[in-house]
Tab-separated table of C-alpha atoms and ligand atoms in Angstrom:
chain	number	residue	atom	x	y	z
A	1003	UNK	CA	106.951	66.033	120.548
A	1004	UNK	CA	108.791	69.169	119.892
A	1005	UNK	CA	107.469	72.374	119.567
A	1006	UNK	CA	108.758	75.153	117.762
A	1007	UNK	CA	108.719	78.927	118.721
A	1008	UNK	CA	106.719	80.309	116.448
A	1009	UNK	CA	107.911	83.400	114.680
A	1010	UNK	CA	105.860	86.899	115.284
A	1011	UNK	CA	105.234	89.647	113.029
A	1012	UNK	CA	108.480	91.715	112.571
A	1013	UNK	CA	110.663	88.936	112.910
A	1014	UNK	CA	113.154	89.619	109.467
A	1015	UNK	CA	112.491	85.842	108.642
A	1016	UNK	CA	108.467	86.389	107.831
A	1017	UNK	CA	109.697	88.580	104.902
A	1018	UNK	CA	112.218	86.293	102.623
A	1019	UNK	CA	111.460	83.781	100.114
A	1020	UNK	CA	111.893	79.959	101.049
A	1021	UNK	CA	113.946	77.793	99.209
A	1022	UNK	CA	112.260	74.491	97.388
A	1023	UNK	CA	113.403	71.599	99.298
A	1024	UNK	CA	115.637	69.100	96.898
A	1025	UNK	CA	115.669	65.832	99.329
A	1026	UNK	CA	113.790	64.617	102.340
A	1027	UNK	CA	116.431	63.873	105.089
A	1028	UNK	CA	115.821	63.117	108.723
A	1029	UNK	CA	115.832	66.870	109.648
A	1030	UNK	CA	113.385	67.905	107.081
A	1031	UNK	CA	111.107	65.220	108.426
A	1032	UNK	CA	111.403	66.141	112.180
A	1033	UNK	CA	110.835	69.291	110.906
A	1034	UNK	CA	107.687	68.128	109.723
A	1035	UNK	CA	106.641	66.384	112.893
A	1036	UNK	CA	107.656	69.692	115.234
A	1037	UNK	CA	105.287	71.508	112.558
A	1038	UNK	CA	102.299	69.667	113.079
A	1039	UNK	CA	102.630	69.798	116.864
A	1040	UNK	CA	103.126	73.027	116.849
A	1041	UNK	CA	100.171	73.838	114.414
A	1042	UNK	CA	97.724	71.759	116.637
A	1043	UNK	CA	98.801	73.235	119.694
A	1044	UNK	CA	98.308	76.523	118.763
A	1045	UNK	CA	95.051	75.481	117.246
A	1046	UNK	CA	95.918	76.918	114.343
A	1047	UNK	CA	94.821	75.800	110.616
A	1048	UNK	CA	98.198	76.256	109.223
A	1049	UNK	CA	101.478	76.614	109.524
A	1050	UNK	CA	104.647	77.177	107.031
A	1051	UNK	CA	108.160	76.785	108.094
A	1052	UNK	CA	109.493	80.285	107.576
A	1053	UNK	CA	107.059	80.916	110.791
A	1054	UNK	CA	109.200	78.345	113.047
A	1055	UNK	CA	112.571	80.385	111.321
A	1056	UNK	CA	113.142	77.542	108.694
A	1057	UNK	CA	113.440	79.281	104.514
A	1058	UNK	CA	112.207	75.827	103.185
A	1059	UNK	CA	108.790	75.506	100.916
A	1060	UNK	CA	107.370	73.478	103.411
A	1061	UNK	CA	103.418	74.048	104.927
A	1062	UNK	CA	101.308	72.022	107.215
A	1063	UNK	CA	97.595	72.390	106.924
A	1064	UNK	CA	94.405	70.614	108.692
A	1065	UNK	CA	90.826	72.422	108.045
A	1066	UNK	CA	89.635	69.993	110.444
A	1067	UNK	CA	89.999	67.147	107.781
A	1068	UNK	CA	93.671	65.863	109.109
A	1069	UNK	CA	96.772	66.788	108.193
A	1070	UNK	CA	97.965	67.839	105.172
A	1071	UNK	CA	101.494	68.152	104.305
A	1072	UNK	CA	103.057	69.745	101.441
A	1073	UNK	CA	106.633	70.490	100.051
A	1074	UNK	CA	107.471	73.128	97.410
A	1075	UNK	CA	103.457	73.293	96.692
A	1076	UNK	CA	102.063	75.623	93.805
A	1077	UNK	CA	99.253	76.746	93.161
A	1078	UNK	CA	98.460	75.042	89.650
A	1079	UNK	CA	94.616	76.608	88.963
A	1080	UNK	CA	92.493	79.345	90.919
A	1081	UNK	CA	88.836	80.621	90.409
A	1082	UNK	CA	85.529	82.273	92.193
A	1083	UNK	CA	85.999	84.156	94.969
A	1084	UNK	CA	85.600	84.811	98.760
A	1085	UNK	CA	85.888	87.724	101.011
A	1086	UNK	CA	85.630	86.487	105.002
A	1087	UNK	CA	88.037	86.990	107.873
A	1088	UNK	CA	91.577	85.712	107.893
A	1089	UNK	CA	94.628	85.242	111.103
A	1090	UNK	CA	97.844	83.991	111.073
A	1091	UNK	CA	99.232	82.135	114.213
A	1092	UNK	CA	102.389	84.862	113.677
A	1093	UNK	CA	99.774	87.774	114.187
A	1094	UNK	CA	98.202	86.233	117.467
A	1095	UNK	CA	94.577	87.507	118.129
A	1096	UNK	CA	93.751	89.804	115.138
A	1097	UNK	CA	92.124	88.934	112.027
A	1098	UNK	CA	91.155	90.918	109.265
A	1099	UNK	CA	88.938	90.557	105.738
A	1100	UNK	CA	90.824	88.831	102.954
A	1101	UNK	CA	89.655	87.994	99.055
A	1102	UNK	CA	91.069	84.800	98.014
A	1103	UNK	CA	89.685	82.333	95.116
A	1104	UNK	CA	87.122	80.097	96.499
A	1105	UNK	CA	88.372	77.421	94.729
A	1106	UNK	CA	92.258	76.533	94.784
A	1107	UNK	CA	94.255	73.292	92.941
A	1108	UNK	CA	97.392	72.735	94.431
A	1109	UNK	CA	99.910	70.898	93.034
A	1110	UNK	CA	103.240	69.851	95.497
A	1111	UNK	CA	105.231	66.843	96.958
A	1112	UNK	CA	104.271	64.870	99.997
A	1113	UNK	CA	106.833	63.555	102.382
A	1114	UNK	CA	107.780	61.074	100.569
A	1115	UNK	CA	108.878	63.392	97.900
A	1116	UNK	CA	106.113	61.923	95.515
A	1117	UNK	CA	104.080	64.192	93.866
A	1118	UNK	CA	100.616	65.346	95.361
A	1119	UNK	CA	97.359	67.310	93.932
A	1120	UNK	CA	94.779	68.634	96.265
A	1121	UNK	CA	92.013	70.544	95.238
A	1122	UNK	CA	90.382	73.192	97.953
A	1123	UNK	CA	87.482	75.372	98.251
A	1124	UNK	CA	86.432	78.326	100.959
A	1125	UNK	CA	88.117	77.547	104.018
A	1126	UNK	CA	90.876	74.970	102.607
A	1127	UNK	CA	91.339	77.198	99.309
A	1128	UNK	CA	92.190	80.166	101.960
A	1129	UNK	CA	94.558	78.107	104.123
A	1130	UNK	CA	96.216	77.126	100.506
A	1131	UNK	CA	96.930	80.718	99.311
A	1132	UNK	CA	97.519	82.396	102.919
A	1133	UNK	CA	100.545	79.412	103.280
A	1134	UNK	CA	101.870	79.548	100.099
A	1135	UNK	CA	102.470	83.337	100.417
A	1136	UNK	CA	104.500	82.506	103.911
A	1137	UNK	CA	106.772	81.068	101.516
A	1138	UNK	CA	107.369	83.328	99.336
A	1139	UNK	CA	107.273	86.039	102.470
A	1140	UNK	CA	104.083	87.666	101.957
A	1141	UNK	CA	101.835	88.286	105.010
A	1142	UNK	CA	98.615	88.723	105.169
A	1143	UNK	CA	97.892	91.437	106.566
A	1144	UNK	CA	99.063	93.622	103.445
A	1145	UNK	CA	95.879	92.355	101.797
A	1146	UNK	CA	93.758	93.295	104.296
A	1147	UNK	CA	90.739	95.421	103.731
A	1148	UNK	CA	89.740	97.734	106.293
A	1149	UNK	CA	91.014	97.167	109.432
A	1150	UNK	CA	92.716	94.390	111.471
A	1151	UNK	CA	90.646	93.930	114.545
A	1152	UNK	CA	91.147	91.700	117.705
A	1153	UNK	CA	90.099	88.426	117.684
A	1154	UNK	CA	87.034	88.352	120.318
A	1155	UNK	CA	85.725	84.585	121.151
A	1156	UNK	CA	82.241	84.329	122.283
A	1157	UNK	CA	83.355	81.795	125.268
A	1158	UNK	CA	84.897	84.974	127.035
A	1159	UNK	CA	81.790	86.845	127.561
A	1160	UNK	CA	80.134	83.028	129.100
B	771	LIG	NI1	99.999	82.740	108.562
């Protein structure tokens, strides 16, 4: 496996718009690969390729439900509502309050370039609209109510 250096806030890269991929070659599938490594060993929830450098519409999710893939996704319906904490493995050990719908339809291709519809809600419909910003280079932390705090895991204090 192969994994990627993932890009941190303030890297010029976070901040463009991705371009929709138009085939799936060899590349765009290693790419693919390298993201999920280097997704699950961050321990992250998700992962879009502008964050590795790479302006394609590409994200990699898993919620804890395996991997999810998807290529040039959009968001196709959006409704209710959720307010909870949010990260970003490119803002490493802060988090901060987010509202996002609680309930997210996403319509986008797999790797196989056929098309795919997922439907999400809390965590999953979060992941959806925190990725799909990446590619269109909107971070989160410019939706961010109150403060960004520091990440503090209960296993330290043990
Ligand atoms: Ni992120």
């Amino acid at each position: 496996m192969a994994l990627r250096t993932i890009r941190t806030e303030g890297d010029p890269v976070l901040y463009k718009k991705s371009r929709p991929v138009e085939e799936m070659t060899q590349r765009i599938r290693e790419l693919i690969v390298d993201m999920l490594d280097t997704m699950y060993d961050a321990m992250g929830v998700g992962l879009a390729a502008p964050q590795v450098g790479i302006l394609k519409r590409i994200v990699t999710i898993d919620v804890g439900d395996g991997p999810i893939v998807l290529i040039n996704p959009e968001i196709v319906e959006a409704s209710g509502e959720q307010t909870g904490d949010e990260g970003c493995l490119s803002v490493p050990g802060m988090s901060g309050q987010v509202t996002r719908p609680n309930h997210v339809k996403v319509k986008a291709l797999d790797i196989h370039m056929q098309e795919v519809e997922y439907e999400g809600e809390e965590l999953l419909a979060r992941a959806f609209c925190h990725e799909i910003d990446h590619l269109d280079g909107k971070m989160y932390t410019d939706l961010v109510e109150g403060e960004l705090h520091r990440v503090t895991y209960d296993d330290d204090e043990e």
